[in-house]
PDB file of C-alpha atoms in Angstrom:
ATOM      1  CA  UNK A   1       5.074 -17.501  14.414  1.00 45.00           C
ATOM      2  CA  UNK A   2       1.830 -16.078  14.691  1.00 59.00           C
ATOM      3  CA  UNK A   3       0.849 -12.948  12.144  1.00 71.00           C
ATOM      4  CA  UNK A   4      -0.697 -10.142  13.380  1.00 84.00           C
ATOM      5  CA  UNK A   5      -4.109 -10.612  14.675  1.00 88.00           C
ATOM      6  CA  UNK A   6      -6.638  -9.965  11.666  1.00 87.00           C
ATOM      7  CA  UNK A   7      -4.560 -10.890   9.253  1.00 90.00           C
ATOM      8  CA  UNK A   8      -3.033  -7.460   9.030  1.00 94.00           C
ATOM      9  CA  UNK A   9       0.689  -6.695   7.561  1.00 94.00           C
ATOM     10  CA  UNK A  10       2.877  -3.772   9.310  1.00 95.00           C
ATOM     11  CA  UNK A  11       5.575  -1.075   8.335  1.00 96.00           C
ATOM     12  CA  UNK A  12       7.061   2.322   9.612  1.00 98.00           C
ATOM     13  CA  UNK A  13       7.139   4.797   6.747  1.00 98.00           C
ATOM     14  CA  UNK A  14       9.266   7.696   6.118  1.00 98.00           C
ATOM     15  CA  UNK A  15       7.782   9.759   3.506  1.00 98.00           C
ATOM     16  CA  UNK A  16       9.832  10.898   0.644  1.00 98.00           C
ATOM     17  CA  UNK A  17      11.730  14.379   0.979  1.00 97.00           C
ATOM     18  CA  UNK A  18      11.905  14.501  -2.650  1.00 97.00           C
ATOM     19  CA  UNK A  19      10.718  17.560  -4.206  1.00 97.00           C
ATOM     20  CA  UNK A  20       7.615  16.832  -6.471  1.00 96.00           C
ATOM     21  CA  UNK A  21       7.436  18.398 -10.220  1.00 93.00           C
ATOM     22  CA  UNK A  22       4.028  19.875  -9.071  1.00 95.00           C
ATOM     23  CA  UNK A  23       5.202  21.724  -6.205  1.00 96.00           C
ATOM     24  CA  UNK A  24       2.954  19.649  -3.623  1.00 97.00           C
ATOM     25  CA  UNK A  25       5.152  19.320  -0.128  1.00 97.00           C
ATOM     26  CA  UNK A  26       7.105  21.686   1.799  1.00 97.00           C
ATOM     27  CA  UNK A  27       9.209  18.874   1.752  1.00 97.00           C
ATOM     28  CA  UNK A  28       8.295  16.456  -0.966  1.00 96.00           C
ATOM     29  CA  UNK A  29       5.906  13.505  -1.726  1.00 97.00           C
ATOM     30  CA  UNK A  30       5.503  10.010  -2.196  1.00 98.00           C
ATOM     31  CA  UNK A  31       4.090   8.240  -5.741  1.00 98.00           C
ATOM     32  CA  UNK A  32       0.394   8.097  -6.362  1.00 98.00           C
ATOM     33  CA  UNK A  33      -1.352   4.712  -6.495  1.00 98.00           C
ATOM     34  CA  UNK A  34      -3.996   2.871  -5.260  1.00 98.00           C
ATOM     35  CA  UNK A  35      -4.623  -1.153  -3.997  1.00 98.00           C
ATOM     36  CA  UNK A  36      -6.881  -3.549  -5.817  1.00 98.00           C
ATOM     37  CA  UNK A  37      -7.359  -5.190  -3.206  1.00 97.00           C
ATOM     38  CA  UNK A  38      -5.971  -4.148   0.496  1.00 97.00           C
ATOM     39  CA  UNK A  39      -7.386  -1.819   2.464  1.00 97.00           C
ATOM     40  CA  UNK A  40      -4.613   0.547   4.103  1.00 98.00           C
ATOM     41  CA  UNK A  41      -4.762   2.786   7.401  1.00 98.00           C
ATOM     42  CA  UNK A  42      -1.761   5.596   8.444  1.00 98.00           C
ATOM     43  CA  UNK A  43      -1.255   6.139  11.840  1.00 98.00           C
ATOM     44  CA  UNK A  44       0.701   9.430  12.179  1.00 98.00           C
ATOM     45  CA  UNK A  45       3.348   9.026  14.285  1.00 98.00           C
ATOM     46  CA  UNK A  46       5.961  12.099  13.491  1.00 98.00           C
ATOM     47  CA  UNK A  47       6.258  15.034  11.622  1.00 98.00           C
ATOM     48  CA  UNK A  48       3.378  17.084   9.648  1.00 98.00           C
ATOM     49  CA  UNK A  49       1.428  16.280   5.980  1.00 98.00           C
ATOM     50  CA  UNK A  50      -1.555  14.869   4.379  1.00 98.00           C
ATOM     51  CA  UNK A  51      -2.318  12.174   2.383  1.00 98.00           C
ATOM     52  CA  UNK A  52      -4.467  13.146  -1.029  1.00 98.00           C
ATOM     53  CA  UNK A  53      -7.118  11.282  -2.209  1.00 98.00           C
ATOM     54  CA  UNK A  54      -8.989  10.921  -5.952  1.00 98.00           C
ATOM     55  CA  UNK A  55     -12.067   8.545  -4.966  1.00 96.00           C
ATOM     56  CA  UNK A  56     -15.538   7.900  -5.138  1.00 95.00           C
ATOM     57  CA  UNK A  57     -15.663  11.670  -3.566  1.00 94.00           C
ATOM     58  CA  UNK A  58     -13.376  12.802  -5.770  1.00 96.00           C
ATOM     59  CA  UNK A  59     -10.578  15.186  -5.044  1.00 97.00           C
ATOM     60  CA  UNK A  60      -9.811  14.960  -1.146  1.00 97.00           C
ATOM     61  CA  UNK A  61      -6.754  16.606   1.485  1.00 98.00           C
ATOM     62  CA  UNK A  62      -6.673  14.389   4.831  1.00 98.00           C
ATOM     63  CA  UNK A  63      -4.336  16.409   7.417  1.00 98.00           C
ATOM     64  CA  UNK A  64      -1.654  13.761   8.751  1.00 98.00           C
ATOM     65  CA  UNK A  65      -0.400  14.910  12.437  1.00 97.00           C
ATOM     66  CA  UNK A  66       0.774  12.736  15.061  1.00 98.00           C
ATOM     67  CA  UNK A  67      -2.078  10.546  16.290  1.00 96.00           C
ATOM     68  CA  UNK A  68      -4.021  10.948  13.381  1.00 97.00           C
ATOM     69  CA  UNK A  69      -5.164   7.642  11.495  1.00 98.00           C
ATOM     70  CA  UNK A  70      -6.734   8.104   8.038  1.00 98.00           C
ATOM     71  CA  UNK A  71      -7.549   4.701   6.298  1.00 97.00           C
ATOM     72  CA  UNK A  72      -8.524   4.206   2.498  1.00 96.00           C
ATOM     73  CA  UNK A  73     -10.006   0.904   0.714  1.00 97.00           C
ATOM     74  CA  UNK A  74      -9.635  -0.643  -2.402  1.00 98.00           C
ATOM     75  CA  UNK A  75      -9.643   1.610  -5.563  1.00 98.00           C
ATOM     76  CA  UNK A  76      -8.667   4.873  -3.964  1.00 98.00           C
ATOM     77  CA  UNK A  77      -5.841   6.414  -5.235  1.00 98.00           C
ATOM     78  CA  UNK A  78      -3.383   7.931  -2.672  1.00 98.00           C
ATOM     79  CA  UNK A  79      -0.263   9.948  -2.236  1.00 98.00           C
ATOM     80  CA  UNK A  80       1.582  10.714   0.704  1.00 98.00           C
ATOM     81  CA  UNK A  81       2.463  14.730   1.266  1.00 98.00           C
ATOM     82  CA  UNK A  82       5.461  15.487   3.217  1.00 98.00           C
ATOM     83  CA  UNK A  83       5.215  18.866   5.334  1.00 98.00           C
ATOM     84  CA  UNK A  84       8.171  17.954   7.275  1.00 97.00           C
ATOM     85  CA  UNK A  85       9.509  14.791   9.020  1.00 98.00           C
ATOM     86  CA  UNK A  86       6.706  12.840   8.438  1.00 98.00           C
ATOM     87  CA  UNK A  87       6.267   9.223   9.974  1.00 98.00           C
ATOM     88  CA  UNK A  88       3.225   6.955   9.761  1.00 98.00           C
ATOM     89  CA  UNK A  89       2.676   3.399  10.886  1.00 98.00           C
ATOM     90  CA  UNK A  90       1.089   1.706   7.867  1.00 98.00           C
ATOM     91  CA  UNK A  91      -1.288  -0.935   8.569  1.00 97.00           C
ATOM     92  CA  UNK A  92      -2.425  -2.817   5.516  1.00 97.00           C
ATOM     93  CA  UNK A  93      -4.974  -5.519   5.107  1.00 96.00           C
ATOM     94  CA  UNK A  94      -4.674  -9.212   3.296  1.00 95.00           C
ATOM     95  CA  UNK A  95      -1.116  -9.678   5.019  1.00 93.00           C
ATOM     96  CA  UNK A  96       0.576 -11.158   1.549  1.00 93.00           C
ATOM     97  CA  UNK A  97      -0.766  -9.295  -0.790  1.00 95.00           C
ATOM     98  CA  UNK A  98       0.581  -6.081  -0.643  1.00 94.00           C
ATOM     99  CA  UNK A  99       3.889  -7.496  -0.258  1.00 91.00           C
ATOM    100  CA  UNK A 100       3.035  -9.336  -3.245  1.00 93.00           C
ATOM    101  CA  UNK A 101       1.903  -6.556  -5.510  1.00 92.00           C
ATOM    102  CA  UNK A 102      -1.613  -5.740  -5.405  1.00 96.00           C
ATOM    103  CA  UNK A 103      -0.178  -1.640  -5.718  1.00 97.00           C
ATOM    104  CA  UNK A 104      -0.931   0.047  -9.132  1.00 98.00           C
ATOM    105  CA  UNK A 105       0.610   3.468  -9.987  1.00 98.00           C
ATOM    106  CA  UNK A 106      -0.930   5.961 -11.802  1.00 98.00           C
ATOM    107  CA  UNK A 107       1.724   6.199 -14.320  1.00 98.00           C
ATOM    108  CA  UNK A 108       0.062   7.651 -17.670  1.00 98.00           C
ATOM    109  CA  UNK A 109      -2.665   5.580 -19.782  1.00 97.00           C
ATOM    110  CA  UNK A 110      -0.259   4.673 -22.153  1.00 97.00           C
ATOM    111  CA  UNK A 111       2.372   2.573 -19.934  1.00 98.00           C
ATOM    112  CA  UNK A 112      -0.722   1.570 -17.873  1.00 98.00           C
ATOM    113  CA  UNK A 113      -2.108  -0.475 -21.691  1.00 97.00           C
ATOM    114  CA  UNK A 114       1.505  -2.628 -22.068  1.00 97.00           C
ATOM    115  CA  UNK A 115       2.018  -4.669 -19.186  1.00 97.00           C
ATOM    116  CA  UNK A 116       5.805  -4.859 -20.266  1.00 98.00           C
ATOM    117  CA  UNK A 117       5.988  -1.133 -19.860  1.00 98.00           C
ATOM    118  CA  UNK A 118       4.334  -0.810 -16.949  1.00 98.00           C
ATOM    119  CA  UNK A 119       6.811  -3.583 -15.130  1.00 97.00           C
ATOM    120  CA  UNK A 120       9.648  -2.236 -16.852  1.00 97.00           C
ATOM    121  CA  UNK A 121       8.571   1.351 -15.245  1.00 98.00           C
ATOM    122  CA  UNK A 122       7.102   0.297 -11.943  1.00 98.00           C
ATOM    123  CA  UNK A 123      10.299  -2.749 -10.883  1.00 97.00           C
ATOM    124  CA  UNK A 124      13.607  -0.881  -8.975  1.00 97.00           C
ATOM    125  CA  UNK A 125      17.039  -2.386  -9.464  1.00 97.00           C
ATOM    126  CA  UNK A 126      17.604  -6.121  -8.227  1.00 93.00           C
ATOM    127  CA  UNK A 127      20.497  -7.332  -6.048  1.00 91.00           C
ATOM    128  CA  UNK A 128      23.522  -5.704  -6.312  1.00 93.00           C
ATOM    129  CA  UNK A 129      22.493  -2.255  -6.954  1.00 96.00           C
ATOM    130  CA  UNK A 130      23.650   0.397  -4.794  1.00 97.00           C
ATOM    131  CA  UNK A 131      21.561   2.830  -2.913  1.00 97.00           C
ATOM    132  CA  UNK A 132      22.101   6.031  -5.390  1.00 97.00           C
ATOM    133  CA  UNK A 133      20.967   3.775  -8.046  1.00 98.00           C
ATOM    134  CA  UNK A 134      17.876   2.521  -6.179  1.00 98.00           C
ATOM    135  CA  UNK A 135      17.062   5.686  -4.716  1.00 98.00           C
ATOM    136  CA  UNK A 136      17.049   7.387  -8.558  1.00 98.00           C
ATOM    137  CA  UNK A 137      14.922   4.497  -9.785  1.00 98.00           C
ATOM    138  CA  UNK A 138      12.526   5.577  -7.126  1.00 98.00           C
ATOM    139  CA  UNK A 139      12.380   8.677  -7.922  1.00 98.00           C
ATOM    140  CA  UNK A 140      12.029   8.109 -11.476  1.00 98.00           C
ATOM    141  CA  UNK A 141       8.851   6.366 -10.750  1.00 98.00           C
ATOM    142  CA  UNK A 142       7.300   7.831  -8.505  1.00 98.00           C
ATOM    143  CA  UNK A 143       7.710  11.479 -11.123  1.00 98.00           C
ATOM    144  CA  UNK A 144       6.459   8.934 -13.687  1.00 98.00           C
ATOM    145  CA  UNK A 145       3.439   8.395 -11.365  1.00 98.00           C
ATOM    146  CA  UNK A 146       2.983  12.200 -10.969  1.00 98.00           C
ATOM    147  CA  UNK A 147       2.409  12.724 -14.781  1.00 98.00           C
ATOM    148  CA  UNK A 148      -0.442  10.032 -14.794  1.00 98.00           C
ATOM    149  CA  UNK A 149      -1.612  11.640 -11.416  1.00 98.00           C
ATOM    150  CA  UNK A 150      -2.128  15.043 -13.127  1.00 97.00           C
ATOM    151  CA  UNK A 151      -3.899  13.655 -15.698  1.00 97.00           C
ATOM    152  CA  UNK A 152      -6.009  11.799 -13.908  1.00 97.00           C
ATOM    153  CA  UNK A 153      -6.641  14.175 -11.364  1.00 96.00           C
ATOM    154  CA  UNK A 154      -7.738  16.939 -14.252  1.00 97.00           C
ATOM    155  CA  UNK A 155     -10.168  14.269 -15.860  1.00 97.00           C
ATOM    156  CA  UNK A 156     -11.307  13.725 -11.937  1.00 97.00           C
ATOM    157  CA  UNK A 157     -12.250  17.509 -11.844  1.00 96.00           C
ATOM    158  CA  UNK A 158     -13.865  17.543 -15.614  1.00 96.00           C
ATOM    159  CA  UNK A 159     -16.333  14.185 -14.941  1.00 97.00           C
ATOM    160  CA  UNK A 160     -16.168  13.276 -11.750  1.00 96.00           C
ATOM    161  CA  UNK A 161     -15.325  10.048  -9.894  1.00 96.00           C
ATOM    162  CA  UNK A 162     -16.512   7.976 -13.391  1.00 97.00           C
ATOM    163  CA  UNK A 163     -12.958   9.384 -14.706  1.00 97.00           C
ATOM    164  CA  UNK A 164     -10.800   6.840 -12.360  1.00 98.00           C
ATOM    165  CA  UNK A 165     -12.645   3.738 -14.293  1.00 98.00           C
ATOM    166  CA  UNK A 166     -10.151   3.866 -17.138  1.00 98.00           C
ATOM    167  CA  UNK A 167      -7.630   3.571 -14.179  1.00 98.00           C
ATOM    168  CA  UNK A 168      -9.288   0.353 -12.582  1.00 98.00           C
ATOM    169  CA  UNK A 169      -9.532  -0.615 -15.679  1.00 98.00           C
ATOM    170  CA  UNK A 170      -6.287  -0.895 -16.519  1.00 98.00           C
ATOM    171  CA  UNK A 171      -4.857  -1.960 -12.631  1.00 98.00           C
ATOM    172  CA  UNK A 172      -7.520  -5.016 -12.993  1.00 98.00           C
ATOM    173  CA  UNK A 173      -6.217  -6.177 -16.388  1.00 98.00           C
ATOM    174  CA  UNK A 174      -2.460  -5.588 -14.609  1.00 98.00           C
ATOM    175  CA  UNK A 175      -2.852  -7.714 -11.719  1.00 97.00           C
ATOM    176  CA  UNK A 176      -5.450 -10.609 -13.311  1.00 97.00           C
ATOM    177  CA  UNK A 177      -2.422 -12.856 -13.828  1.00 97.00           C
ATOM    178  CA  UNK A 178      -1.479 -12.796 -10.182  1.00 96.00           C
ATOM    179  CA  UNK A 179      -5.059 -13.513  -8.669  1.00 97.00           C
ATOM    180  CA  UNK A 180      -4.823 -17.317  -8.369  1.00 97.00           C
ATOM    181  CA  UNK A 181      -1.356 -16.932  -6.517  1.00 97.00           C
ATOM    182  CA  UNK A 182      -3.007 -14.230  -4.496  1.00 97.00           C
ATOM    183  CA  UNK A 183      -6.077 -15.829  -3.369  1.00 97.00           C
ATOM    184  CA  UNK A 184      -3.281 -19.096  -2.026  1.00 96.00           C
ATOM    185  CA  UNK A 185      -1.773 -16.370  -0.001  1.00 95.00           C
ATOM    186  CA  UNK A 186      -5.127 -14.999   1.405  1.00 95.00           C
ATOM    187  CA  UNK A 187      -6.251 -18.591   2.204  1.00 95.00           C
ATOM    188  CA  UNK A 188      -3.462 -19.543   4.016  1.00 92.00           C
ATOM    189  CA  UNK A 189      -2.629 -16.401   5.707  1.00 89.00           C
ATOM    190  CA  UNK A 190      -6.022 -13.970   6.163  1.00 93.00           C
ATOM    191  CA  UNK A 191      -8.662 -17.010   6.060  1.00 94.00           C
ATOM    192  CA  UNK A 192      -7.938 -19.147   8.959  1.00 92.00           C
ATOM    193  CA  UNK A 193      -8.580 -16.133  11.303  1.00 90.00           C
ATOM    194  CA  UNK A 194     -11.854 -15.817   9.894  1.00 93.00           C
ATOM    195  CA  UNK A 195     -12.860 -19.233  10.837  1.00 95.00           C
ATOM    196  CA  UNK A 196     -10.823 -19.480  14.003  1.00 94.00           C
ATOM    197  CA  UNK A 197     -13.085 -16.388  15.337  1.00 95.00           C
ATOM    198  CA  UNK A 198     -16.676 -18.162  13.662  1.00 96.00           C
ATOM    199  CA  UNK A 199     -15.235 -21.427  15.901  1.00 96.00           C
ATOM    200  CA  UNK A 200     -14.617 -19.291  18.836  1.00 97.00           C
ATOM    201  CA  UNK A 201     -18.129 -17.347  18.501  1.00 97.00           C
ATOM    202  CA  UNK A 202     -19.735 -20.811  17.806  1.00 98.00           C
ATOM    203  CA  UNK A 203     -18.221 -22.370  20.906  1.00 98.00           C
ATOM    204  CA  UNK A 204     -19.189 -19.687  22.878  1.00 98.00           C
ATOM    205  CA  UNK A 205     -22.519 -19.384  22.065  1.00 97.00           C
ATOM    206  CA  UNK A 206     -22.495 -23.234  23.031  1.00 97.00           C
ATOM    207  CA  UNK A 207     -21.052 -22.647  26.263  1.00 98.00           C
ATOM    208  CA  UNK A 208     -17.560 -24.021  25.439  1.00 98.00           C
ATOM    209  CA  UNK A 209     -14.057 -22.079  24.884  1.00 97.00           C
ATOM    210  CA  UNK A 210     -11.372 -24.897  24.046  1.00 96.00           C
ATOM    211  CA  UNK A 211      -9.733 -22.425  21.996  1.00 95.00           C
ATOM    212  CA  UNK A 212      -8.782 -20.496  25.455  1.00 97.00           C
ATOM    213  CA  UNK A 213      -6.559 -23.403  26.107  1.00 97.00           C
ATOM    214  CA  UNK A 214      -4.539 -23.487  22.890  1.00 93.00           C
ATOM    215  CA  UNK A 215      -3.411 -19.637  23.079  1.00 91.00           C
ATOM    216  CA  UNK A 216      -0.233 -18.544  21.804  1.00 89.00           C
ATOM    217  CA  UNK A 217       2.297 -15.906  22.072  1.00 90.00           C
ATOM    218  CA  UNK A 218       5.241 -15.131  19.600  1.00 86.00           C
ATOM    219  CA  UNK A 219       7.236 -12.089  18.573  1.00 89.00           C
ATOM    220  CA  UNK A 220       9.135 -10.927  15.641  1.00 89.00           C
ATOM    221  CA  UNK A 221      11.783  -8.450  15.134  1.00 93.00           C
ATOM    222  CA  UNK A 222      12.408  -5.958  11.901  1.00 94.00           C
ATOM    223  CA  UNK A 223      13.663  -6.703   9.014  1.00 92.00           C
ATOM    224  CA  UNK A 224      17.704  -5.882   9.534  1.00 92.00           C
ATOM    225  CA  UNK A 225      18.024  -4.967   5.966  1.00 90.00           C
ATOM    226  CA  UNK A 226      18.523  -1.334   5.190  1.00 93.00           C
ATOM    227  CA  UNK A 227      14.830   0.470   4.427  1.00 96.00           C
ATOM    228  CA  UNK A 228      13.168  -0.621   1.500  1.00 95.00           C
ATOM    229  CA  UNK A 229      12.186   2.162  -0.989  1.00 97.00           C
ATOM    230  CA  UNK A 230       8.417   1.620  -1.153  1.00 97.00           C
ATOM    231  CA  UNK A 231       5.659   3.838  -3.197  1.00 97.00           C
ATOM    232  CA  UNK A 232       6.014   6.997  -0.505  1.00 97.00           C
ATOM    233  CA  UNK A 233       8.805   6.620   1.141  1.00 98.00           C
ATOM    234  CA  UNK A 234      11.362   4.717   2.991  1.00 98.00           C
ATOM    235  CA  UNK A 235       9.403   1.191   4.651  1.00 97.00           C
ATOM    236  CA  UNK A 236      10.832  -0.439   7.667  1.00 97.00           C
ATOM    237  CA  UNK A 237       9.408  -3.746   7.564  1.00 95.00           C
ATOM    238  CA  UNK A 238       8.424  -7.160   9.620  1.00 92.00           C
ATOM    239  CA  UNK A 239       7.765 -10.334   8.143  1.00 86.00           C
ATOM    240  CA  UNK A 240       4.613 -11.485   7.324  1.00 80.00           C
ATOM    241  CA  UNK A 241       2.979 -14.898   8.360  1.00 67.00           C
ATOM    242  CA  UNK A 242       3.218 -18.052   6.323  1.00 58.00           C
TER     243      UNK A 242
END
């Protein structure tokens, strides 16, 4: 099985109809947090929002509408608004990774500084629990996130972008552990396509092709498991490669 081309990882969001404590969403919102180290696009496929951003230019609205596509990087904190019925293909870079964890949430400084508190907070029910429980762990976190969020978001409009470095901060100390089992995902799953497109380029510039010959086609279907509840919302998924 092939992954997708790029080395990009795919799912079909539903964005949370949960009321938020802040009043944000005719219809709700998903939890604030950013990637350290994925790069994420929305394609808009249903329904009416925005997704809000605190980055290097600070406090930003992006309207989400069918065929829109607003992408983010790396350190940018996000949050999914739900106007009404809102679907978005999520396309998300480092195929692996984000499956693996590379999301922080912008719960509040103080569960941020005690890794156990932050996994405690941040990990849903395992195996055997039943939607209404997973669905109020969800919640539960992502209202957690929403106190951090306003924090952050109030020492965002007091001193600028500088105020998120706490915040990277703490997500880098968070996720150091993981790195080495990270970058054996990346190299097995994201790297080859690098090189496979500096042999192609190399070849061609040679006058040769031979990787024409040894094309491929394969195909994968959904995950049959009920939706995963993800940081914004309800995530149809496919597997990833490797």
């Amino acid at each position: 099985m092939n992954g997708l081309p790029g080395g990009v990882s795919v799912s079909h969001l539903r964005v949370y109809d949960w009321p938020a404590s802040d009043g944000v969403g005719a219809a709700g919102s998903g939890s604030p947090h950013l990637h350290v180290v994925s790069s994420e696009a929305y394609v808009v496929l249903a329904g009416t929002g925005s997704v809000h951003t605190l980055g290097s230019a600070g406090f930003t609205v992006h309207p989400l509408r069918p065929g829109a596509i607003v992408s983010f990087g790396p350190g940018v904190v996000h949050r999914a608004v739900n106007d009404g019925d809102l679907e978005v293909l999520v396309l998300m870079s480092n195929a692996g990774l984000p499956e693996a964890g590379d999301a922080v949430l912008t719960f509040p400084a103080s569960v941020l500084a005690d890794p156990a508190a932050y996994r405690a907070a941040a990990t849903l029910p395992g195996d055997g629990a039943s939607d209404d429980e997973l669905a109020a762990a969800a919640r539960r976190r992502r209202d957690l996130a929403l106190e951090g969020y306003a924090e952050l978001g109030a020492a965002v409009d007091r001193l600028g972008p500088a105020a998120l470095t706490p915040l990277h901060d703490a997500a880098t100390r968070l996720v150091r552990p993981f790195a080495p089992r990270w970058q054996e995902t990346w190299t097995r799953n994201v790297y080859p396509e690098t090189e496979d497109t500096a042999a192609a380029l190399e070849g061609l510039f040679r006058g040769v092709a031979p990787h024409l010959a040894r094309g491929t086609v394969s195909g994968v279907d959904a995950d049959p498991a009920p939706r995963r509840y993800g940081m914004c919302g309800r995530l149809l998924t496919w597997p990833t490669a490797g």
